[in-house]
């Protein structure tokens, strides 16, 4: 017979609690189940875990019996009203058109700085020259890369696809990869680019992307090769036929240009340094076009260095001409001579630092031809040796950061030589300081051009030759110079190669003065020479009167002659300073770029002072 449970004994698991008639279950699907006796909660599912499993196993209401499938709602659109979008950048077409005109005017003015470019709708402003691209397309050229709106403005979608199309098939450059590879292989521009030949001028709107004048380049190259085979044109441009020396490819390597593009990407302001003796020959015009087209946010400044090697009148005229294109300064970066231009350059860089106040640091990159004085200018601004500098090309190998102030940083760049027709012949590269004379295999081939560019009086004064001595050609002069310097070979034969290298060294270091006249002075010099003896005078050989030549190759004279500067003001209307010792830095102002904001001061102009 079964025993009965005594009253007050232990109750069964899941039984009703004291004073309750409801018994809670112990099933694993109940969130509020009662655990068995002597069991800890850690070994069983929690209430939240059970609810999560119920959610996974359940179905939405519309899938349950009797449920209705929900219908998609109509798209809701909110009117772009200023009442609802007051703090967003909303602009109508009229304001956008006015703003586009202001931006174009500001971009055309080199002395205007656009402020807060990050807040401007530049994609709506810079749609490109649609009219010019239409003309290029009508002429049969390839269509450049365009944005969507500009592309539809030239050729609408309905004109290519659909029932109203006006042509049978879209304009494609290649139907398959084989055709595209054939086009690239037959492109002469690419062949010339990688073969080292530079006798062609690239242009835009071409099939290959590197020049629309492919046929002209082909004709030029064919004529060039024919003349070389006939022996009429030298292959190295120096004076005799022969293979191109690798030394004249300095400054054109992929590594050097990689360093340059690092400097461009890291800089807010770019300073191009040119030689005062040949400013146009040491300018990188292709790089300037690239910066204006693809890096319009970079501010470009031109610095004419080594002004002590040219007459003051020539330096003033170069400043007058180049200041119309971009902010231009004259500089003499030589710590051993008179301080000229340092204050003005520092003031100009400080203006850019104040205009770009939204940036924590402002980086200024220096670029240009080798041996134009980029590292010397940085040392000149810092007043101490922070960059390795030498009067020979190729001293700077990699880019280098230098802190000028707490906000301004200077970046030094290796010298670059653009691969274009502006680079000139090999002799031009030697005279511009691109190549070291000791590495030239035949330096005597370049002396003929040097004798044409440098005045005879300067050569006689430099080497202490007899003023009555004369020579017929470069070889005879080098023989005389070698005997004068004591450079002889065995048997007393003059060593003309060593004498030629010495002369090229003196030319590059400024001990033999030569310079190129600006266009405004060439006509004046030609008239004066014609009135004198009826024979034209080479502009590079002429020294304007009133500028005394020193034995070290520099010129004496006041660079800020008040009377001649006033004459320049009457010619071009450019304001010049009245100071007797200093020049004024070009004005830099902020444009009305922040037209979408309500700031009252939209155009900030900071005047430079003459105090250091």
mmCIF file of C-alpha atoms in Angstrom, residues 259-579:
data_model
loop_
_atom_site.group_PDB
_atom_site.id
_atom_site.type_symbol
_atom_site.label_atom_id
_atom_site.label_comp_id
_atom_site.label_asym_id
_atom_site.label_seq_id
_atom_site.Cartn_x
_atom_site.Cartn_y
_atom_site.Cartn_z
ATOM 1 C CA UNK A 259 59.423 63.338 -56.431
ATOM 2 C CA UNK A 260 57.956 66.382 -58.180
ATOM 3 C CA UNK A 261 54.399 65.053 -58.038
ATOM 4 C CA UNK A 262 54.874 64.265 -54.349
ATOM 5 C CA UNK A 263 55.731 67.929 -53.824
ATOM 6 C CA UNK A 264 52.738 69.063 -55.901
ATOM 7 C CA UNK A 265 50.307 66.857 -53.981
ATOM 8 C CA UNK A 266 51.681 67.985 -50.611
ATOM 9 C CA UNK A 267 51.850 71.734 -51.333
ATOM 10 C CA UNK A 268 49.255 74.465 -51.031
ATOM 11 C CA UNK A 269 51.451 77.096 -52.723
ATOM 12 C CA UNK A 270 53.930 76.264 -55.495
ATOM 13 C CA UNK A 271 56.916 78.533 -56.151
ATOM 14 C CA UNK A 272 58.588 78.152 -59.532
ATOM 15 C CA UNK A 273 62.199 79.329 -59.482
ATOM 16 C CA UNK A 274 63.744 80.529 -62.753
ATOM 17 C CA UNK A 275 67.167 81.868 -63.690
ATOM 18 C CA UNK A 276 67.278 85.617 -64.329
ATOM 19 C CA UNK A 277 69.724 85.068 -67.204
ATOM 20 C CA UNK A 278 67.155 83.021 -69.158
ATOM 21 C CA UNK A 279 63.736 83.158 -67.441
ATOM 22 C CA UNK A 280 61.745 81.843 -70.399
ATOM 23 C CA UNK A 281 64.229 79.041 -71.067
ATOM 24 C CA UNK A 282 64.061 77.798 -67.463
ATOM 25 C CA UNK A 283 60.264 77.943 -67.198
ATOM 26 C CA UNK A 284 58.220 74.734 -67.153
ATOM 27 C CA UNK A 285 55.268 75.795 -69.287
ATOM 28 C CA UNK A 286 53.789 72.313 -69.608
ATOM 29 C CA UNK A 287 53.803 71.982 -65.844
ATOM 30 C CA UNK A 288 52.124 75.381 -65.501
ATOM 31 C CA UNK A 289 49.362 74.280 -67.883
ATOM 32 C CA UNK A 290 48.950 71.056 -65.933
ATOM 33 C CA UNK A 291 48.599 72.945 -62.651
ATOM 34 C CA UNK A 292 46.034 75.363 -64.074
ATOM 35 C CA UNK A 293 43.992 72.585 -65.676
ATOM 36 C CA UNK A 294 44.128 69.834 -63.043
ATOM 37 C CA UNK A 295 45.412 71.517 -59.859
ATOM 38 C CA UNK A 296 43.577 74.829 -59.926
ATOM 39 C CA UNK A 297 43.476 74.933 -56.117
ATOM 40 C CA UNK A 298 47.276 75.251 -56.018
ATOM 41 C CA UNK A 299 48.548 78.845 -55.963
ATOM 42 C CA UNK A 300 51.477 79.491 -58.314
ATOM 43 C CA UNK A 301 54.225 82.064 -57.673
ATOM 44 C CA UNK A 302 57.231 82.873 -59.873
ATOM 45 C CA UNK A 303 60.609 83.811 -58.368
ATOM 46 C CA UNK A 304 63.374 85.196 -60.600
ATOM 47 C CA UNK A 305 66.615 84.227 -58.868
ATOM 48 C CA UNK A 306 70.211 85.348 -59.512
ATOM 49 C CA UNK A 307 69.232 88.909 -60.443
ATOM 50 C CA UNK A 308 72.777 90.037 -59.631
ATOM 51 C CA UNK A 309 73.954 88.305 -62.840
ATOM 52 C CA UNK A 310 71.897 90.535 -65.165
ATOM 53 C CA UNK A 311 71.713 94.311 -65.561
ATOM 54 C CA UNK A 312 69.070 95.962 -63.332
ATOM 55 C CA UNK A 313 67.194 97.267 -66.351
ATOM 56 C CA UNK A 314 66.776 93.750 -67.772
ATOM 57 C CA UNK A 315 65.579 92.423 -64.406
ATOM 58 C CA UNK A 316 62.985 95.194 -64.164
ATOM 59 C CA UNK A 317 61.620 94.478 -67.613
ATOM 60 C CA UNK A 318 61.354 90.744 -66.901
ATOM 61 C CA UNK A 319 59.497 91.584 -63.691
ATOM 62 C CA UNK A 320 57.195 93.876 -65.650
ATOM 63 C CA UNK A 321 56.378 91.216 -68.257
ATOM 64 C CA UNK A 322 55.993 88.161 -66.017
ATOM 65 C CA UNK A 323 53.966 89.961 -63.342
ATOM 66 C CA UNK A 324 51.070 90.093 -65.791
ATOM 67 C CA UNK A 325 50.780 86.285 -65.700
ATOM 68 C CA UNK A 326 51.328 85.461 -62.016
ATOM 69 C CA UNK A 327 52.791 86.977 -58.822
ATOM 70 C CA UNK A 328 56.478 87.498 -59.588
ATOM 71 C CA UNK A 329 59.375 88.467 -57.331
ATOM 72 C CA UNK A 330 63.038 89.271 -57.876
ATOM 73 C CA UNK A 331 65.500 87.542 -55.563
ATOM 74 C CA UNK A 332 69.206 87.303 -54.918
ATOM 75 C CA UNK A 333 69.656 84.219 -52.729
ATOM 76 C CA UNK A 334 73.284 84.712 -51.760
ATOM 77 C CA UNK A 335 74.192 84.980 -48.091
ATOM 78 C CA UNK A 336 77.566 86.545 -48.934
ATOM 79 C CA UNK A 337 76.050 89.462 -50.854
ATOM 80 C CA UNK A 338 73.459 92.157 -50.277
ATOM 81 C CA UNK A 339 70.129 90.930 -48.912
ATOM 82 C CA UNK A 340 67.642 91.516 -51.713
ATOM 83 C CA UNK A 341 64.131 90.084 -51.996
ATOM 84 C CA UNK A 342 64.065 88.013 -48.800
ATOM 85 C CA UNK A 343 61.633 90.324 -47.005
ATOM 86 C CA UNK A 344 59.273 90.501 -49.976
ATOM 87 C CA UNK A 345 59.192 86.717 -50.453
ATOM 88 C CA UNK A 346 58.603 86.125 -46.752
ATOM 89 C CA UNK A 347 55.788 88.716 -46.744
ATOM 90 C CA UNK A 348 54.133 87.041 -49.738
ATOM 91 C CA UNK A 349 54.295 83.582 -48.165
ATOM 92 C CA UNK A 350 52.894 84.992 -44.942
ATOM 93 C CA UNK A 351 49.982 86.494 -46.895
ATOM 94 C CA UNK A 352 49.123 83.071 -48.259
ATOM 95 C CA UNK A 353 49.321 81.689 -44.730
ATOM 96 C CA UNK A 354 46.775 84.269 -43.563
ATOM 97 C CA UNK A 355 44.480 83.775 -46.546
ATOM 98 C CA UNK A 356 44.464 80.000 -46.037
ATOM 99 C CA UNK A 357 43.517 80.402 -42.389
ATOM 100 C CA UNK A 358 41.217 77.363 -42.433
ATOM 101 C CA UNK A 359 44.259 75.078 -42.716
ATOM 102 C CA UNK A 360 46.427 74.148 -39.801
ATOM 103 C CA UNK A 361 49.611 74.169 -41.872
ATOM 104 C CA UNK A 362 50.430 75.757 -45.227
ATOM 105 C CA UNK A 363 53.065 73.978 -47.322
ATOM 106 C CA UNK A 364 55.087 75.857 -49.953
ATOM 107 C CA UNK A 365 56.806 73.716 -52.583
ATOM 108 C CA UNK A 366 59.743 74.929 -54.693
ATOM 109 C CA UNK A 367 60.328 73.452 -58.151
ATOM 110 C CA UNK A 368 62.222 74.360 -61.300
ATOM 111 C CA UNK A 369 65.217 73.502 -63.446
ATOM 112 C CA UNK A 370 68.370 72.111 -61.826
ATOM 113 C CA UNK A 371 70.858 74.642 -60.475
ATOM 114 C CA UNK A 372 68.435 77.607 -60.396
ATOM 115 C CA UNK A 373 68.753 78.039 -56.623
ATOM 116 C CA UNK A 374 65.783 76.251 -55.014
ATOM 117 C CA UNK A 375 67.739 74.919 -52.033
ATOM 118 C CA UNK A 376 69.615 78.208 -51.716
ATOM 119 C CA UNK A 377 66.327 80.113 -51.429
ATOM 120 C CA UNK A 378 65.180 77.849 -48.577
ATOM 121 C CA UNK A 379 68.510 78.377 -46.797
ATOM 122 C CA UNK A 380 68.160 82.093 -47.543
ATOM 123 C CA UNK A 381 64.721 82.237 -45.896
ATOM 124 C CA UNK A 382 65.869 80.212 -42.880
ATOM 125 C CA UNK A 383 69.126 82.215 -42.585
ATOM 126 C CA UNK A 384 71.030 78.983 -42.009
ATOM 127 C CA UNK A 385 72.087 75.806 -43.803
ATOM 128 C CA UNK A 386 69.097 73.439 -43.691
ATOM 129 C CA UNK A 387 69.252 72.042 -47.255
ATOM 130 C CA UNK A 388 72.304 70.757 -49.052
ATOM 131 C CA UNK A 389 73.132 73.325 -51.751
ATOM 132 C CA UNK A 390 75.980 73.523 -54.267
ATOM 133 C CA UNK A 391 76.683 75.431 -57.522
ATOM 134 C CA UNK A 392 76.344 72.179 -59.479
ATOM 135 C CA UNK A 393 73.176 70.476 -60.756
ATOM 136 C CA UNK A 394 71.775 67.329 -59.174
ATOM 137 C CA UNK A 395 72.720 68.086 -55.571
ATOM 138 C CA UNK A 396 69.147 67.564 -54.275
ATOM 139 C CA UNK A 397 68.100 63.945 -54.745
ATOM 140 C CA UNK A 398 64.797 63.655 -52.819
ATOM 141 C CA UNK A 399 62.156 66.035 -51.529
ATOM 142 C CA UNK A 400 62.672 67.541 -48.085
ATOM 143 C CA UNK A 401 60.412 69.270 -45.539
ATOM 144 C CA UNK A 402 61.690 72.373 -43.719
ATOM 145 C CA UNK A 403 59.698 74.309 -41.092
ATOM 146 C CA UNK A 404 59.860 78.064 -41.727
ATOM 147 C CA UNK A 405 57.380 79.082 -39.003
ATOM 148 C CA UNK A 406 54.864 77.244 -36.855
ATOM 149 C CA UNK A 407 52.403 77.338 -39.772
ATOM 150 C CA UNK A 408 54.542 77.659 -42.917
ATOM 151 C CA UNK A 409 56.471 74.640 -44.189
ATOM 152 C CA UNK A 410 58.881 74.693 -47.137
ATOM 153 C CA UNK A 411 59.385 71.679 -49.433
ATOM 154 C CA UNK A 412 62.537 71.302 -51.505
ATOM 155 C CA UNK A 413 62.306 69.372 -54.773
ATOM 156 C CA UNK A 414 64.958 67.940 -57.114
ATOM 157 C CA UNK A 415 65.493 69.780 -60.376
ATOM 158 C CA UNK A 416 63.294 68.689 -63.263
ATOM 159 C CA UNK A 417 63.623 69.180 -67.021
ATOM 160 C CA UNK A 418 60.365 69.041 -69.026
ATOM 161 C CA UNK A 419 60.298 66.649 -71.973
ATOM 162 C CA UNK A 420 59.143 69.052 -74.672
ATOM 163 C CA UNK A 421 60.423 71.311 -77.404
ATOM 164 C CA UNK A 422 60.966 74.032 -74.772
ATOM 165 C CA UNK A 423 63.920 72.073 -73.382
ATOM 166 C CA UNK A 424 66.041 73.215 -76.342
ATOM 167 C CA UNK A 425 69.221 71.653 -77.653
ATOM 168 C CA UNK A 426 71.958 70.013 -75.639
ATOM 169 C CA UNK A 427 73.951 73.243 -75.686
ATOM 170 C CA UNK A 428 70.999 75.108 -74.198
ATOM 171 C CA UNK A 429 70.848 72.534 -71.403
ATOM 172 C CA UNK A 430 74.544 73.016 -70.698
ATOM 173 C CA UNK A 431 74.213 76.802 -70.554
ATOM 174 C CA UNK A 432 71.175 76.554 -68.266
ATOM 175 C CA UNK A 433 73.109 74.409 -65.815
ATOM 176 C CA UNK A 434 71.273 71.126 -66.320
ATOM 177 C CA UNK A 435 74.412 69.049 -66.983
ATOM 178 C CA UNK A 436 77.701 68.952 -65.124
ATOM 179 C CA UNK A 437 80.579 69.849 -67.475
ATOM 180 C CA UNK A 438 82.891 67.103 -66.154
ATOM 181 C CA UNK A 439 80.421 64.448 -67.346
ATOM 182 C CA UNK A 440 80.196 65.715 -70.927
ATOM 183 C CA UNK A 441 82.226 63.595 -73.320
ATOM 184 C CA UNK A 442 82.908 66.426 -75.820
ATOM 185 C CA UNK A 443 82.566 69.808 -74.042
ATOM 186 C CA UNK A 444 84.395 71.678 -76.828
ATOM 187 C CA UNK A 445 81.344 71.206 -79.085
ATOM 188 C CA UNK A 446 79.341 73.676 -76.973
ATOM 189 C CA UNK A 447 81.900 76.495 -76.842
ATOM 190 C CA UNK A 448 80.883 77.955 -80.211
ATOM 191 C CA UNK A 449 77.448 78.927 -78.898
ATOM 192 C CA UNK A 450 78.994 80.247 -75.677
ATOM 193 C CA UNK A 451 81.265 82.576 -77.664
ATOM 194 C CA UNK A 452 78.190 83.900 -79.474
ATOM 195 C CA UNK A 453 76.218 84.531 -76.281
ATOM 196 C CA UNK A 454 78.970 86.028 -74.089
ATOM 197 C CA UNK A 455 80.554 89.371 -74.923
ATOM 198 C CA UNK A 456 84.163 89.321 -76.053
ATOM 199 C CA UNK A 457 85.140 91.966 -73.463
ATOM 200 C CA UNK A 458 83.850 89.772 -70.633
ATOM 201 C CA UNK A 459 85.860 86.764 -71.839
ATOM 202 C CA UNK A 460 89.046 88.807 -72.175
ATOM 203 C CA UNK A 461 88.570 90.333 -68.713
ATOM 204 C CA UNK A 462 87.816 86.984 -67.075
ATOM 205 C CA UNK A 463 90.864 85.067 -68.356
ATOM 206 C CA UNK A 464 93.302 87.968 -68.589
ATOM 207 C CA UNK A 465 93.779 87.698 -72.349
ATOM 208 C CA UNK A 466 95.298 90.377 -74.526
ATOM 209 C CA UNK A 467 92.629 92.812 -75.687
ATOM 210 C CA UNK A 468 94.083 92.750 -79.218
ATOM 211 C CA UNK A 469 93.948 88.983 -79.548
ATOM 212 C CA UNK A 470 91.430 87.492 -81.981
ATOM 213 C CA UNK A 471 90.208 84.048 -82.978
ATOM 214 C CA UNK A 472 88.277 82.642 -85.899
ATOM 215 C CA UNK A 473 86.487 79.663 -84.355
ATOM 216 C CA UNK A 474 85.945 77.910 -81.038
ATOM 217 C CA UNK A 475 88.836 75.472 -81.487
ATOM 218 C CA UNK A 476 91.349 78.277 -81.976
ATOM 219 C CA UNK A 477 90.019 80.117 -78.927
ATOM 220 C CA UNK A 478 90.246 76.988 -76.779
ATOM 221 C CA UNK A 479 93.854 76.492 -77.859
ATOM 222 C CA UNK A 480 94.659 80.060 -76.803
ATOM 223 C CA UNK A 481 92.802 79.608 -73.505
ATOM 224 C CA UNK A 482 94.498 76.267 -72.748
ATOM 225 C CA UNK A 483 97.941 77.836 -73.240
ATOM 226 C CA UNK A 484 96.925 80.802 -71.067
ATOM 227 C CA UNK A 485 95.705 78.509 -68.255
ATOM 228 C CA UNK A 486 98.604 76.071 -68.585
ATOM 229 C CA UNK A 487 96.435 73.109 -69.580
ATOM 230 C CA UNK A 488 98.750 71.161 -71.891
ATOM 231 C CA UNK A 489 99.097 67.528 -72.867
ATOM 232 C CA UNK A 490 102.264 65.604 -73.557
ATOM 233 C CA UNK A 491 104.409 67.316 -76.139
ATOM 234 C CA UNK A 492 102.952 70.766 -75.359
ATOM 235 C CA UNK A 493 99.654 70.147 -77.163
ATOM 236 C CA UNK A 494 96.820 72.311 -75.767
ATOM 237 C CA UNK A 495 94.187 70.372 -73.813
ATOM 238 C CA UNK A 496 91.098 71.975 -75.333
ATOM 239 C CA UNK A 497 88.667 69.639 -73.502
ATOM 240 C CA UNK A 498 89.877 70.763 -70.072
ATOM 241 C CA UNK A 499 89.817 74.408 -71.171
ATOM 242 C CA UNK A 500 86.261 73.957 -72.455
ATOM 243 C CA UNK A 501 85.143 72.437 -69.137
ATOM 244 C CA UNK A 502 86.677 75.346 -67.217
ATOM 245 C CA UNK A 503 84.822 77.797 -69.418
ATOM 246 C CA UNK A 504 81.515 75.940 -68.976
ATOM 247 C CA UNK A 505 82.048 75.915 -65.209
ATOM 248 C CA UNK A 506 82.561 79.680 -65.220
ATOM 249 C CA UNK A 507 79.461 80.126 -67.360
ATOM 250 C CA UNK A 508 77.222 78.075 -65.077
ATOM 251 C CA UNK A 509 78.507 79.732 -61.909
ATOM 252 C CA UNK A 510 77.929 83.237 -63.259
ATOM 253 C CA UNK A 511 81.550 84.248 -63.736
ATOM 254 C CA UNK A 512 80.979 84.665 -67.480
ATOM 255 C CA UNK A 513 77.983 86.995 -67.849
ATOM 256 C CA UNK A 514 75.316 86.267 -70.419
ATOM 257 C CA UNK A 515 71.582 86.849 -70.466
ATOM 258 C CA UNK A 516 68.571 86.861 -72.753
ATOM 259 C CA UNK A 517 66.820 90.142 -73.374
ATOM 260 C CA UNK A 518 63.060 90.419 -72.859
ATOM 261 C CA UNK A 519 61.025 90.943 -76.043
ATOM 262 C CA UNK A 520 60.354 94.584 -75.206
ATOM 263 C CA UNK A 521 64.097 95.355 -75.251
ATOM 264 C CA UNK A 522 65.081 93.332 -78.327
ATOM 265 C CA UNK A 523 63.536 95.834 -80.746
ATOM 266 C CA UNK A 524 65.169 98.726 -78.907
ATOM 267 C CA UNK A 525 68.614 97.097 -79.031
ATOM 268 C CA UNK A 526 68.194 96.221 -82.716
ATOM 269 C CA UNK A 527 67.305 99.836 -83.554
ATOM 270 C CA UNK A 528 70.282 101.177 -81.617
ATOM 271 C CA UNK A 529 72.637 98.753 -83.380
ATOM 272 C CA UNK A 530 71.194 99.580 -86.792
ATOM 273 C CA UNK A 531 71.660 103.300 -86.183
ATOM 274 C CA UNK A 532 75.233 102.713 -85.034
ATOM 275 C CA UNK A 533 76.715 100.691 -87.907
ATOM 276 C CA UNK A 534 73.801 99.238 -89.830
ATOM 277 C CA UNK A 535 74.337 95.680 -88.587
ATOM 278 C CA UNK A 536 71.884 93.907 -86.292
ATOM 279 C CA UNK A 537 73.101 93.034 -82.812
ATOM 280 C CA UNK A 538 72.346 89.788 -81.026
ATOM 281 C CA UNK A 539 70.034 90.508 -78.123
ATOM 282 C CA UNK A 540 71.839 88.096 -75.816
ATOM 283 C CA UNK A 541 75.135 89.950 -76.341
ATOM 284 C CA UNK A 542 73.874 93.444 -75.701
ATOM 285 C CA UNK A 543 74.416 95.155 -72.365
ATOM 286 C CA UNK A 544 72.236 98.255 -71.830
ATOM 287 C CA UNK A 545 74.156 101.404 -71.147
ATOM 288 C CA UNK A 546 74.598 102.550 -67.588
ATOM 289 C CA UNK A 547 75.195 99.063 -66.110
ATOM 290 C CA UNK A 548 78.815 98.468 -65.167
ATOM 291 C CA UNK A 549 80.192 94.938 -65.436
ATOM 292 C CA UNK A 550 82.303 93.623 -62.566
ATOM 293 C CA UNK A 551 85.072 91.053 -62.829
ATOM 294 C CA UNK A 552 83.012 88.416 -60.975
ATOM 295 C CA UNK A 553 80.301 88.490 -63.628
ATOM 296 C CA UNK A 554 77.770 90.555 -61.667
ATOM 297 C CA UNK A 555 76.417 93.981 -62.556
ATOM 298 C CA UNK A 556 76.383 97.157 -60.540
ATOM 299 C CA UNK A 557 73.482 99.538 -60.577
ATOM 300 C CA UNK A 558 70.389 100.532 -58.620
ATOM 301 C CA UNK A 559 67.630 98.020 -59.244
ATOM 302 C CA UNK A 560 64.934 100.486 -58.197
ATOM 303 C CA UNK A 561 65.838 103.454 -60.388
ATOM 304 C CA UNK A 562 62.912 105.801 -59.898
ATOM 305 C CA UNK A 563 62.929 107.392 -63.341
ATOM 306 C CA UNK A 564 62.933 104.113 -65.283
ATOM 307 C CA UNK A 565 60.307 102.582 -63.015
ATOM 308 C CA UNK A 566 58.049 105.548 -63.689
ATOM 309 C CA UNK A 567 58.552 104.923 -67.404
ATOM 310 C CA UNK A 568 57.423 101.323 -66.875
ATOM 311 C CA UNK A 569 54.300 102.545 -65.068
ATOM 312 C CA UNK A 570 53.322 104.675 -68.041
ATOM 313 C CA UNK A 571 53.759 101.709 -70.411
ATOM 314 C CA UNK A 572 51.787 98.980 -68.641
ATOM 315 C CA UNK A 573 50.010 100.702 -65.769
ATOM 316 C CA UNK A 574 51.557 98.438 -63.118
ATOM 317 C CA UNK A 575 52.094 100.141 -59.776
ATOM 318 C CA UNK A 576 55.710 100.051 -58.621
ATOM 319 C CA UNK A 577 57.155 101.066 -55.236
ATOM 320 C CA UNK A 578 58.932 104.366 -54.655
ATOM 321 C CA UNK A 579 61.464 102.764 -52.319
#
